[in-house]
PDB file of C-alpha atoms in Angstrom:
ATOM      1  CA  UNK A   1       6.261 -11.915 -10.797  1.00 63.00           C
ATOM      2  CA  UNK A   2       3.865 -11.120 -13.647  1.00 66.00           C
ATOM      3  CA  UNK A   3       2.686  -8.097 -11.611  1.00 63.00           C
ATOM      4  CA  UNK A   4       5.620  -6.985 -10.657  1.00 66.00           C
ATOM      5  CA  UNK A   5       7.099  -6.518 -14.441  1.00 65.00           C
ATOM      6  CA  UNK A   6       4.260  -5.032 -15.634  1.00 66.00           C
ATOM      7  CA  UNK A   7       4.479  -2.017 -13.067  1.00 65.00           C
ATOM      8  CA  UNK A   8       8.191  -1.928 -13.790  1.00 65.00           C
ATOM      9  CA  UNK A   9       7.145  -2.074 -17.601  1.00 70.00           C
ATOM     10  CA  UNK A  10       4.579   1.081 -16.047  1.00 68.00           C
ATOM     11  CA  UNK A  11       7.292   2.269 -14.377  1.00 64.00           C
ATOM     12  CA  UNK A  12       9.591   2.877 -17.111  1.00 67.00           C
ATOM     13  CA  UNK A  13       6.545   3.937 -19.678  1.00 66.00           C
ATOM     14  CA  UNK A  14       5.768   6.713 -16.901  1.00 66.00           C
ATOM     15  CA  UNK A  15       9.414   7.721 -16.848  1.00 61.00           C
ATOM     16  CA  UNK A  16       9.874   8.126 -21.092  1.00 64.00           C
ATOM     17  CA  UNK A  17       7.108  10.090 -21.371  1.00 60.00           C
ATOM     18  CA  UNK A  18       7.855  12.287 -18.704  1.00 56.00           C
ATOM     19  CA  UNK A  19      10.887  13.612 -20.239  1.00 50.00           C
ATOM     20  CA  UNK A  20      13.171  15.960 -19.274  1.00 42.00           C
ATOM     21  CA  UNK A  21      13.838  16.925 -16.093  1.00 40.00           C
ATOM     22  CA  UNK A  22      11.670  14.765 -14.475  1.00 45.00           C
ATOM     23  CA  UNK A  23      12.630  11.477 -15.631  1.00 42.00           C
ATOM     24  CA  UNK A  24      16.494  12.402 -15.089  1.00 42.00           C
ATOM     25  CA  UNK A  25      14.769  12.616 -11.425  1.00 48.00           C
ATOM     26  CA  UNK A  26      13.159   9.442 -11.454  1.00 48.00           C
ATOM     27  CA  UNK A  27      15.837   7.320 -12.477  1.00 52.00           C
ATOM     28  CA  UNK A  28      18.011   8.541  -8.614  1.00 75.00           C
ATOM     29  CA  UNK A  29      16.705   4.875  -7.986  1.00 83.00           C
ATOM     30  CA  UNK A  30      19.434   2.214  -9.467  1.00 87.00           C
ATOM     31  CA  UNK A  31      17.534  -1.445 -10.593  1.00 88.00           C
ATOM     32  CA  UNK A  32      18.296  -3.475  -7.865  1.00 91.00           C
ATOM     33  CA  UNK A  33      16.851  -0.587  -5.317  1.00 92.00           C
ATOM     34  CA  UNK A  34      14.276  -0.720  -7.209  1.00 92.00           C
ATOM     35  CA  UNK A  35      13.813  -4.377  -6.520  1.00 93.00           C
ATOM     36  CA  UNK A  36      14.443  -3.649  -2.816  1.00 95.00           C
ATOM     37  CA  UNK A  37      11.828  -1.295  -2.771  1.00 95.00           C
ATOM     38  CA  UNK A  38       9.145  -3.944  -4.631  1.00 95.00           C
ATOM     39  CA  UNK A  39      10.230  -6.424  -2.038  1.00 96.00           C
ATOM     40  CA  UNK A  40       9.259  -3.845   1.122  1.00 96.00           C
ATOM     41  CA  UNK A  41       5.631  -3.651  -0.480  1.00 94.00           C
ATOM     42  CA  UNK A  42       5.313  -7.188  -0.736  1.00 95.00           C
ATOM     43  CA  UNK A  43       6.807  -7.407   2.803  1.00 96.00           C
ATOM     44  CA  UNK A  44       4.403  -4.518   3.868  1.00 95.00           C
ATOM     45  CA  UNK A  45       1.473  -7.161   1.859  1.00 93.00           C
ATOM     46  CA  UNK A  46       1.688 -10.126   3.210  1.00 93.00           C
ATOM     47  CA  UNK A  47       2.100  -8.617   7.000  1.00 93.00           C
ATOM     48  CA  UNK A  48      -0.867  -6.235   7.032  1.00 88.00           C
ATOM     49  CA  UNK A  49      -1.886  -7.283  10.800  1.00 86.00           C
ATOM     50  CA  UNK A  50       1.525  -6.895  12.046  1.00 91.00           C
ATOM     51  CA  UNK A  51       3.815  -5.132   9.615  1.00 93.00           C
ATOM     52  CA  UNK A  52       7.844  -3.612  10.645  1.00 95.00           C
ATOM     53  CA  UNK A  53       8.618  -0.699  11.789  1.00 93.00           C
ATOM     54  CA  UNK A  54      10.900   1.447   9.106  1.00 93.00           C
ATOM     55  CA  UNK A  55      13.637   0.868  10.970  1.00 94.00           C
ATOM     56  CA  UNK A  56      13.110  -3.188  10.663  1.00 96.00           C
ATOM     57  CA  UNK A  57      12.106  -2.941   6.534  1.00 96.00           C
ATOM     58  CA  UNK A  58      15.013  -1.045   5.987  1.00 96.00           C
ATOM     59  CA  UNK A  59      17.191  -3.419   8.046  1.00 96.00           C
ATOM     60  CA  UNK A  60      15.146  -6.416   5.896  1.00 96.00           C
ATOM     61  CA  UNK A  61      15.765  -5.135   2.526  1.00 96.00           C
ATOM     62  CA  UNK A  62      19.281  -3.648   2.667  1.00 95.00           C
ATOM     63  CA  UNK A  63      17.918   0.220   1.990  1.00 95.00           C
ATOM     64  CA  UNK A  64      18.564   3.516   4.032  1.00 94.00           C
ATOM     65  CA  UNK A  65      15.710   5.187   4.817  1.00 94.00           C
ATOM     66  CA  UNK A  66      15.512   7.626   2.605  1.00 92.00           C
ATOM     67  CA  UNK A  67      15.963   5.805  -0.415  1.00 92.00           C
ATOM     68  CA  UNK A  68      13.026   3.582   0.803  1.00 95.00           C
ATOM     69  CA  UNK A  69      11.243   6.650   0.727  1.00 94.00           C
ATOM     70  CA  UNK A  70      11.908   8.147  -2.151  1.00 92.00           C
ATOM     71  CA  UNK A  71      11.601   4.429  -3.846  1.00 93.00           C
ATOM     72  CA  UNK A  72       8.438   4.087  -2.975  1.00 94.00           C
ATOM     73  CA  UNK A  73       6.581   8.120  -3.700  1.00 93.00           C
ATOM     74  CA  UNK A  74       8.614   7.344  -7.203  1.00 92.00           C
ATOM     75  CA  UNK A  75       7.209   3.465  -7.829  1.00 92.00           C
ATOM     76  CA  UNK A  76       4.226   3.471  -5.365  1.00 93.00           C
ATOM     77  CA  UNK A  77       3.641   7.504  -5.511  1.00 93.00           C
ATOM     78  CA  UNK A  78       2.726   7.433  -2.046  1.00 93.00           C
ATOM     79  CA  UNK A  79       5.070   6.821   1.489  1.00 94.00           C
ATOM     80  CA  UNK A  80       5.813   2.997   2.604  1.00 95.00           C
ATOM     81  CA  UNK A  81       3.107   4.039   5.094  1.00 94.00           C
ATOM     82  CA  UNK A  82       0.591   5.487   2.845  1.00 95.00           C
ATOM     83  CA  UNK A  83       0.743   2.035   1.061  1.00 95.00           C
ATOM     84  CA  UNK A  84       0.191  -0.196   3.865  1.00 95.00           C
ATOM     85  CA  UNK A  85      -3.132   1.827   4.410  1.00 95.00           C
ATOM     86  CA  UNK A  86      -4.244   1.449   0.919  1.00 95.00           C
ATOM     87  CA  UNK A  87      -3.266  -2.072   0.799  1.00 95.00           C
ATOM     88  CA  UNK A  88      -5.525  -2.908   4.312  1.00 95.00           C
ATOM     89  CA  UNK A  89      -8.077  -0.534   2.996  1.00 96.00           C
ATOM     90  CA  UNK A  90      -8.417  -2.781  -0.448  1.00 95.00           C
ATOM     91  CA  UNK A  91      -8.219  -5.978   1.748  1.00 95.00           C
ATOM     92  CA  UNK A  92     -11.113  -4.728   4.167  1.00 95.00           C
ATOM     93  CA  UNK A  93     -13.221  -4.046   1.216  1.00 95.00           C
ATOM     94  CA  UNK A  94     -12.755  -7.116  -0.400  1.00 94.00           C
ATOM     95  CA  UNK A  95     -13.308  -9.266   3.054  1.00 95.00           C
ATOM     96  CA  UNK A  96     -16.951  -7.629   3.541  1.00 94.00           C
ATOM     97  CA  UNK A  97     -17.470  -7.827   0.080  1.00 93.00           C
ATOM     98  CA  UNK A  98     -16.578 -11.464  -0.451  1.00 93.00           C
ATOM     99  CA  UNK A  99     -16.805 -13.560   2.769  1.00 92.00           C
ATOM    100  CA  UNK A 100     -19.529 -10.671   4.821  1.00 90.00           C
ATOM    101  CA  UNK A 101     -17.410 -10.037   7.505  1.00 93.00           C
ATOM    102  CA  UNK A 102     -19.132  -6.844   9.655  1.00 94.00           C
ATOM    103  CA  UNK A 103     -16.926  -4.001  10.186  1.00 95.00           C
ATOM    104  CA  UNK A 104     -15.307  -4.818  13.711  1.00 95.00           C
ATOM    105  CA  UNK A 105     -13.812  -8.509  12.147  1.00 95.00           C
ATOM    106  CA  UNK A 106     -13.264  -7.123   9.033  1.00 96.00           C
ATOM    107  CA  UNK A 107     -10.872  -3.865  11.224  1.00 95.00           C
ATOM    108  CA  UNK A 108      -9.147  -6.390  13.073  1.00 94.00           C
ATOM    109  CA  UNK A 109      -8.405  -8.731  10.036  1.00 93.00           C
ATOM    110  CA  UNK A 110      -6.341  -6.550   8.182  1.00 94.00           C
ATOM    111  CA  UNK A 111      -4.648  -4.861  11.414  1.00 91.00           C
ATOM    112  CA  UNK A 112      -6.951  -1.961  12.590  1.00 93.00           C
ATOM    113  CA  UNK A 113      -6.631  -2.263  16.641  1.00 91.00           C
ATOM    114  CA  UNK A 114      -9.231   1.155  16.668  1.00 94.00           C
ATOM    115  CA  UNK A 115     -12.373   0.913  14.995  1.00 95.00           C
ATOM    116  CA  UNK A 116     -12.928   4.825  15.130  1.00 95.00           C
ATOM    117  CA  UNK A 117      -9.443   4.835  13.020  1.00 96.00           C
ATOM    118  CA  UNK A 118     -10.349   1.811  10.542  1.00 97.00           C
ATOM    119  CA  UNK A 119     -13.713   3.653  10.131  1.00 96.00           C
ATOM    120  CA  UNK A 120     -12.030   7.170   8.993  1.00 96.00           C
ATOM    121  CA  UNK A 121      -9.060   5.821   6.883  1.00 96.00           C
ATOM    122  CA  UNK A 122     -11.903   3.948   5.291  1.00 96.00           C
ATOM    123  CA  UNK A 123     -13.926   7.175   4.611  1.00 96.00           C
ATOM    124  CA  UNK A 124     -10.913   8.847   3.143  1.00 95.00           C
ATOM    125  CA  UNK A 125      -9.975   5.971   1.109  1.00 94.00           C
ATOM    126  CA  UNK A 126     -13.562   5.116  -0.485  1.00 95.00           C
ATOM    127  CA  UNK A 127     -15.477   8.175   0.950  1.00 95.00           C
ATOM    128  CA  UNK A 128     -18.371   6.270   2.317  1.00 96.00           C
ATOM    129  CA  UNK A 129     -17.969   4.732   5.905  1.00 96.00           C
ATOM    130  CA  UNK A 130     -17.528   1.218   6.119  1.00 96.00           C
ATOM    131  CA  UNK A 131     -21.122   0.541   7.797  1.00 94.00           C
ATOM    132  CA  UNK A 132     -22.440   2.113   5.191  1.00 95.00           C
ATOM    133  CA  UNK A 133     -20.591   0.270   2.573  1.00 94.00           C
ATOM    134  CA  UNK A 134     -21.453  -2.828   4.010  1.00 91.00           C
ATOM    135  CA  UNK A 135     -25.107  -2.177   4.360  1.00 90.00           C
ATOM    136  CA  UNK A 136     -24.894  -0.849   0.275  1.00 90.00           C
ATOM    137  CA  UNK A 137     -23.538  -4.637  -0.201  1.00 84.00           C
ATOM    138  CA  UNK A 138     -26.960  -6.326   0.955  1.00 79.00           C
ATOM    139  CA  UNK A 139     -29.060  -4.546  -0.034  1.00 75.00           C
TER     140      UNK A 139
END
């Protein structure tokens, strides 16, 4: 709960002191969308191996798809999608970091079914490769 007031708290700062235009812009989202749209990120969180579909988080949290969109590039600035790839990408790093998984456990733990895909999302996300992250870790 903390967590989520302070980013609303961020949220709001973010939207004041862009002014103008833009924060007219920002505010499309009404409060309680903007609780539906926290709620589909903690959905998205605490199923990282087998998060919904759109069409099911939409369904779950009472939100057309396009407002979950747009909810989430204004709170999240990135797609419900782009999210749940940060959010596994964090989680992988923090598995080999703190209980040493190797790279194949540590792709299938947070959802990857392709190791070739876990390996470049994690490249683009920390730009170093995971083996190479993991080898940095003990040594």
């Amino acid at each position: 709960m903390e967590s989520r007031a302070l980013e609303l708290i961020a949220y709001k700062l973010d939207q004041l002191s862009a002014g103008g235009r833009n924060a007219c812009r920002s505010s499309a989202l009404r409060s309680d969308e903007i609780d539906r749209v926290h709620d589909a990120g903690d959905i998205l969180t605490a199923r990282l191996e087998n998060p919904p579909g759109i069409k099911e988080l939409t369904q779950t949290i009472g939100l057309t798809h396009v407002k979950l969109q747009r909810g989430f590039r204004e709170i999240y600035h990135t797609t419900p999608f782009g999210y749940l790839r940060r959010i596994r990408l964090d989680k992988a790093r923090m598995l080999m970091e703190d209980e040493g998984l190797n790279v194949t456990e540590t792709a299938y733990a947070v959802g990857y079914s392709s190791l070739s895909h876990f390996a470049k999302a994690f490249k683009e996300q920390f730009g170093i490769s995971p083996s190479h992250y993991r080898r940095q870790l003990y040594h």
